[in-house]
XYZ file of C-alpha atoms in Angstrom:
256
model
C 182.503 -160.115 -98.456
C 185.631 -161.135 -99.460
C 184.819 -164.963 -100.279
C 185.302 -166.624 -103.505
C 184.919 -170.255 -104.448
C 188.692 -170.778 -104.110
C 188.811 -170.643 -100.352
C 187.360 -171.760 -97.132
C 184.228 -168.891 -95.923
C 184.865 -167.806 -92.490
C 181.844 -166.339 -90.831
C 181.922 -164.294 -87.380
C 178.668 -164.780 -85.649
C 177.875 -162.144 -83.175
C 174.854 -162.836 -80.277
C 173.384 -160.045 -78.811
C 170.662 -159.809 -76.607
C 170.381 -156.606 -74.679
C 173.914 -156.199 -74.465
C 174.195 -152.116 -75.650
C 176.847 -151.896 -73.203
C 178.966 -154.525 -74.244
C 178.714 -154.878 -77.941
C 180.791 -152.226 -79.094
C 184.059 -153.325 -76.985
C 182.987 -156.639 -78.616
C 183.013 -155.526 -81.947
C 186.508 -154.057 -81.548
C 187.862 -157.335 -80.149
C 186.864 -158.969 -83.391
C 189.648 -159.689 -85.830
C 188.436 -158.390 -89.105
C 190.759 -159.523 -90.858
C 190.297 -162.907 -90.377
C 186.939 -163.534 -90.960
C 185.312 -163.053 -94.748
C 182.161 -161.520 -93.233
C 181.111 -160.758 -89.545
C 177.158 -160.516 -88.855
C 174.946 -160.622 -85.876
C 172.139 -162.579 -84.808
C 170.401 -161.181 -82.285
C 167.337 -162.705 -79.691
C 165.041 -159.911 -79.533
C 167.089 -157.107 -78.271
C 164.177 -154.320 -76.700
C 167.714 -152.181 -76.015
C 170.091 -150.090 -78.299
C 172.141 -153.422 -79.413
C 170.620 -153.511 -82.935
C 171.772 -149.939 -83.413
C 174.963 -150.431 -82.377
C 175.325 -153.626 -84.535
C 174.060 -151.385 -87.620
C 176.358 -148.246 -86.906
C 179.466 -150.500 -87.289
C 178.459 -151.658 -90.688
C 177.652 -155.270 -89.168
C 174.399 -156.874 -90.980
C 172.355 -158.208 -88.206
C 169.073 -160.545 -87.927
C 166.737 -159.846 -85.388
C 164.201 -162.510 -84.338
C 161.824 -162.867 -81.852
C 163.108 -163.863 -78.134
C 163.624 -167.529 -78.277
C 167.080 -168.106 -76.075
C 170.818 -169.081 -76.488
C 170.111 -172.184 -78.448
C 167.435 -170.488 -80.932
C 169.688 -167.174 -81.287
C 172.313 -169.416 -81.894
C 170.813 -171.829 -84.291
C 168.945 -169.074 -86.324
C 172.634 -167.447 -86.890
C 174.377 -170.502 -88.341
C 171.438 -171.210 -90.552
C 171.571 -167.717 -92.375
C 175.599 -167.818 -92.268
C 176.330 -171.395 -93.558
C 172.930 -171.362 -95.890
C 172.469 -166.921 -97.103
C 176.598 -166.956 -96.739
C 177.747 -169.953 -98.126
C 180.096 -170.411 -94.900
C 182.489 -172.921 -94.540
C 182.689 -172.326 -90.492
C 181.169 -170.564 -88.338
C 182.886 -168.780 -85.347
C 180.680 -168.385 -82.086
C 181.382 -165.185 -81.032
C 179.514 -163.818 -77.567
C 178.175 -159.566 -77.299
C 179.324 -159.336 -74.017
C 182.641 -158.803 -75.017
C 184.354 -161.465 -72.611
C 186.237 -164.099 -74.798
C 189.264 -163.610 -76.414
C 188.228 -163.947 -80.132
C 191.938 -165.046 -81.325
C 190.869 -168.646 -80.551
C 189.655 -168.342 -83.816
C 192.739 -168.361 -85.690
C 193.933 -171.486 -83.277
C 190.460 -173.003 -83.975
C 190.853 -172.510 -87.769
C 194.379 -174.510 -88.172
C 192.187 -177.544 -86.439
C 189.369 -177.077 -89.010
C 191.874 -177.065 -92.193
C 194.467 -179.097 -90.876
C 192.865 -181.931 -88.828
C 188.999 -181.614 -90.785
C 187.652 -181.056 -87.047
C 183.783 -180.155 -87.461
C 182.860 -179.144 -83.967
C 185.845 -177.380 -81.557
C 185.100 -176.063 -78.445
C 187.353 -173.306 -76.011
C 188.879 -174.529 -73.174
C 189.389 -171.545 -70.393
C 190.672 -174.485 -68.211
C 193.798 -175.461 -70.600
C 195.820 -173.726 -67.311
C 193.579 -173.371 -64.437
C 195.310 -170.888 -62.611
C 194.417 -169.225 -66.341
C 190.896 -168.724 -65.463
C 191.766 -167.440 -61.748
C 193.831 -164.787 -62.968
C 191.243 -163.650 -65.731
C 188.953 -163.140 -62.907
C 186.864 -165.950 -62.987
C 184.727 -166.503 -59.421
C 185.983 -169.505 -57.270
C 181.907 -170.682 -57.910
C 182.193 -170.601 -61.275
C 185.624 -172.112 -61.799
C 184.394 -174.788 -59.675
C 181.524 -175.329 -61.268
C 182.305 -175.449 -64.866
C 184.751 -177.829 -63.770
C 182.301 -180.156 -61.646
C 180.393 -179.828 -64.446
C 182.543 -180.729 -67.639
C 183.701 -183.597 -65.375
C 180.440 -185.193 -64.895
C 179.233 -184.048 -68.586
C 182.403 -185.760 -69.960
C 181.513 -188.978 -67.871
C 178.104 -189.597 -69.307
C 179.144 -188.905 -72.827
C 182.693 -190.341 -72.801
C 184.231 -186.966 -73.847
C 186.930 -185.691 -71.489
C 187.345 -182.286 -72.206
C 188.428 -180.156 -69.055
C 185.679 -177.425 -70.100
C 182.672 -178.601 -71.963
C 180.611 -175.589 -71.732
C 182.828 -172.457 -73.215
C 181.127 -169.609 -74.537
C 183.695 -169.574 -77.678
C 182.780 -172.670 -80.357
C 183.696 -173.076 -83.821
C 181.322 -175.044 -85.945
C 181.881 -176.754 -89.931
C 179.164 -177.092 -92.526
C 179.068 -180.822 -91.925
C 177.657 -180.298 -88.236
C 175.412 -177.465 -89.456
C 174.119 -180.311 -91.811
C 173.927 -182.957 -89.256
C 171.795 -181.130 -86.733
C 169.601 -179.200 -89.295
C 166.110 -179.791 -88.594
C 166.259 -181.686 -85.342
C 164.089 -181.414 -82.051
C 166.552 -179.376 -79.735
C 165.738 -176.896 -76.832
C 166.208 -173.755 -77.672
C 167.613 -172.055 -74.612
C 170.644 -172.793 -72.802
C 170.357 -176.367 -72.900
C 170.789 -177.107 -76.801
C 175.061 -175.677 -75.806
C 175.488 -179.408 -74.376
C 172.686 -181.420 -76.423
C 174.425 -180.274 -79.648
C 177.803 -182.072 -78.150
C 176.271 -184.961 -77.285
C 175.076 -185.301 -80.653
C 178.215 -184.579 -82.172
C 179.097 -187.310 -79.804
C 177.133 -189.843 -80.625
C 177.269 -189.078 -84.830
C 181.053 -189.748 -84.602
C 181.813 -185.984 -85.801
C 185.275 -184.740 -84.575
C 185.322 -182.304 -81.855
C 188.616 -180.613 -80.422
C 189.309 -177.945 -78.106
C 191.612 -174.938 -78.299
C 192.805 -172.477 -75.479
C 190.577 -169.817 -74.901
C 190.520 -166.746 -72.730
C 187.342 -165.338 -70.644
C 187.703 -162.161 -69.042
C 185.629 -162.039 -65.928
C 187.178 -158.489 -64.274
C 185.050 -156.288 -65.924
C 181.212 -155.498 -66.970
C 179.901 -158.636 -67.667
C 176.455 -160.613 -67.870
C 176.425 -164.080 -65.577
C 173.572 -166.189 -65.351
C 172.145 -166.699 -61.653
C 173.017 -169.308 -59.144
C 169.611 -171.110 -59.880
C 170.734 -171.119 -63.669
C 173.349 -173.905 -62.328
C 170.669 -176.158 -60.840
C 168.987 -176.289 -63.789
C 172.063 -177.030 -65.817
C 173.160 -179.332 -63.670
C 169.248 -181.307 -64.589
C 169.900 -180.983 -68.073
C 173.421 -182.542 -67.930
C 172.117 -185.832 -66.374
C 168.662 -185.630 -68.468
C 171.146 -185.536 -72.050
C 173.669 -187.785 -70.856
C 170.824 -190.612 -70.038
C 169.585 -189.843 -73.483
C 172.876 -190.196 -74.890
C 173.138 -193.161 -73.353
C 170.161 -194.699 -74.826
C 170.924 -193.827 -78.314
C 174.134 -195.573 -77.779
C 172.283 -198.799 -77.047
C 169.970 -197.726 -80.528
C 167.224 -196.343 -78.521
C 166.598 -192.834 -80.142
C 164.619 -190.160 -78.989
C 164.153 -186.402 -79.487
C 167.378 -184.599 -80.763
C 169.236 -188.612 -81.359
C 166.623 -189.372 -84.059
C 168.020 -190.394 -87.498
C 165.300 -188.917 -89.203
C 164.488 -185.128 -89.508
C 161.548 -184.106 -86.763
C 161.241 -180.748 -86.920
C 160.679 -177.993 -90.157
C 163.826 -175.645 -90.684
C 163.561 -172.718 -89.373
């Protein structure tokens, strides 16, 4: 690593899961020179992924199967705890995103002491059209971040982006707590961030959807969809000082 104790630790956080296709095309997207260390955390891979990951020189954590939100979660624990990170860059193994929203992401960090910023693929929508993106999707995500924005007061045009940029203060602020840990902890961990007054931006992201790709199946959105209304009526409680599971004050849960 290249960190010292006179600068800010940037930390590239690669999730695999079964993604030996995809990973090395990912890994050469990555801008190495921007980040102090890039590792991998990776959900149980049963496929070549790990040796992939290992061949590049890229220290990666295997764990047993547990989903997005556990993959993710385990990763920022060893980055901003074993690494001593500063921020943590959310970077996907199926090679779609466009990891320069980094460098956009890290002026808002050091500039504007943002702890939580999300990419927005919809900063242009005819963007997202002519990276490929399915009319379904597009449509979606937007339905979707417009009813998710409504219930938590946050009116972002794309509240569910597979890039995200996290600070030590929100590592700090949801240690511990009672989330799901599949796909559902992407939005409960905004809505927290909501509701704890932390500062969330956005910065323009790219998602390339013309090539090999993994997307979730249509039934995937139903359940989303469920989850949106289930965390925004939580949300809403907590707002009127009625806290339960992830809202608590106090720490529920052992570290993991």
């Amino acid at each position: 690593s290249k960190a010292n104790n006179m600068k800010n630790i940037k930390v590239g956080l690669i999730l695999t899961y079964n993604c030996e296709q995809l990973v090395q095309k990912t890994i050469d997207k990555i801008p190495k020179d921007f980040f102090d260390v890039v590792i991998s955390s990776d959900d149980g891979s049963t496929d070549e992924t790990i040796t992939i990951l290992k061949n590049n020189g890229i220290p990666t954590y295997q764990h047993k199967h547990m989903g997005y939100g556990g993959n993710l979660y385990s990763g920022m624990k060893i980055a901003f705890q074993d690494y001593k990170a500063d921020y943590v860059y959310e970077l996907h193994g199926d090679a779609q995103y466009d990891f320069n929203s980094a460098i956009a992401a890290d002026k808002q960090f050091t500039k504007e002491n943002y702890d939580l910023i999300l990419g927005n693929r919809f900063y242009k929508y005819n963007k997202a059209l002519e990276n490929g993106m399915p009319l379904s999707i597009f449509l979606g995500n937007i339905f979707f971040s417009f009813i998710a924005g409504i219930l938590i007061g946050l009116y972002f045009r794309d509240l569910f982006p597979g890039f995200r940029a996290y600070n030590k203060s929100f590592f700090l602020m949801i240690k511990d707590k009672n989330f799901s840990w599949d796909y559902r902890f992407s939005f409960e961990i905004i809505a927290i961030s909501k509701i704890e007054k932390l500062k969330i931006g956005n910065v323009p992201t790219h998602c390339d959807y013309k090539g090999l790709r993994k997307t979730p199946p249509y039934s995937y959105a139903i359940k989303a969809f469920i989850n949106i209304v289930i965390t925004g009526f939580f949300y809403r409680l907590a707002g009127a000082k009625l806290r339960y599971k992830y809202f608590k004050n106090e720490n529920n849960k052992n570290s993991k």
